[in-house]
Amino acid sequence: MVPVIVAHELVWFLEGMGLEDRLGDITAYSQHRRAEVVYDCGDHITGAIEVLKKEKTPRFGL
């Protein structure tokens, strides 16, 4: 389970990037990673955000 404060920060980040509709994808990615290897939840979120950045960043010119 993602700690509440981290979950709120993640939602804030996604809303700020216009990606709040992708929260389900991040949740699924996190659960998939947790099933493979148990890491600190920050690693799950960081990995999921990196996937989104690779996919969506050009849209924001970053």
CSV table of C-alpha atoms in Angstrom, one decimal:
chain,number,residue,atom,x,y,z
A,1,MET,CA,0.0,0.0,0.0
A,2,VAL,CA,1.3,3.4,-0.9
A,3,PRO,CA,1.6,5.7,2.1
A,4,VAL,CA,-1.1,8.3,2.1
A,5,ILE,CA,1.2,11.3,1.9
A,6,VAL,CA,3.0,9.8,-1.1
A,7,ALA,CA,-0.4,9.0,-2.8
A,8,HIS,CA,-1.5,12.6,-2.3
A,9,GLU,CA,1.8,13.9,-3.8
A,10,LEU,CA,1.4,11.5,-6.8
A,11,VAL,CA,-2.2,12.7,-7.5
A,12,TRP,CA,-1.0,16.4,-7.2
A,13,PHE,CA,1.8,15.6,-9.7
A,14,LEU,CA,-0.5,14.0,-12.2
A,15,GLU,CA,-3.0,16.8,-12.0
A,16,GLY,CA,-0.3,19.3,-12.5
A,17,MET,CA,0.8,17.5,-15.6
A,18,GLY,CA,-2.7,17.0,-16.9
A,19,LEU,CA,-2.3,13.2,-16.4
A,20,GLU,CA,-4.8,12.5,-13.7
A,21,ASP,CA,-6.6,10.0,-16.0
A,22,ARG,CA,-3.4,7.9,-15.8
A,23,LEU,CA,-3.5,7.2,-12.1
A,24,GLY,CA,-5.0,3.7,-12.8
A,25,ASP,CA,-2.0,2.9,-15.0
A,26,ILE,CA,0.4,3.9,-12.2
A,27,THR,CA,-1.5,1.8,-9.7
A,28,ALA,CA,-1.4,-1.2,-12.1
A,29,TYR,CA,2.4,-0.7,-12.7
A,30,SER,CA,3.0,-0.5,-9.0
A,31,GLN,CA,1.1,-3.7,-8.3
A,32,HIS,CA,3.0,-5.4,-11.1
A,33,ARG,CA,6.4,-4.4,-9.7
A,34,ARG,CA,5.4,-5.4,-6.2
A,35,ALA,CA,4.4,-8.8,-7.5
A,36,GLU,CA,7.9,-9.2,-9.1
A,37,VAL,CA,10.1,-7.9,-6.4
A,38,VAL,CA,9.3,-6.1,-3.1
A,39,TYR,CA,11.0,-2.6,-3.1
A,40,ASP,CA,10.4,0.6,-1.2
A,41,CYS,CA,7.1,2.1,-2.5
A,42,GLY,CA,9.0,5.1,-3.6
A,43,ASP,CA,10.8,3.0,-6.2
A,44,HIS,CA,7.4,1.9,-7.6
A,45,ILE,CA,6.2,5.4,-7.9
A,46,THR,CA,9.4,6.6,-9.4
A,47,GLY,CA,9.4,3.9,-12.0
A,48,ALA,CA,5.8,4.6,-12.9
A,49,ILE,CA,6.4,8.3,-13.3
A,50,GLU,CA,9.4,7.6,-15.5
A,51,VAL,CA,7.2,5.5,-17.8
A,52,LEU,CA,4.7,8.3,-18.0
A,53,LYS,CA,7.5,10.9,-18.7
A,54,LYS,CA,8.9,8.8,-21.5
A,55,GLU,CA,5.4,8.6,-23.0
A,56,LYS,CA,3.9,12.0,-22.3
A,57,THR,CA,6.8,14.5,-21.7
A,58,PRO,CA,7.1,15.7,-25.3
A,59,ARG,CA,3.6,17.0,-25.1
A,60,PHE,CA,4.6,19.3,-22.3
A,61,GLY,CA,7.9,20.3,-24.0
A,62,LEU,CA,10.0,19.0,-21.1
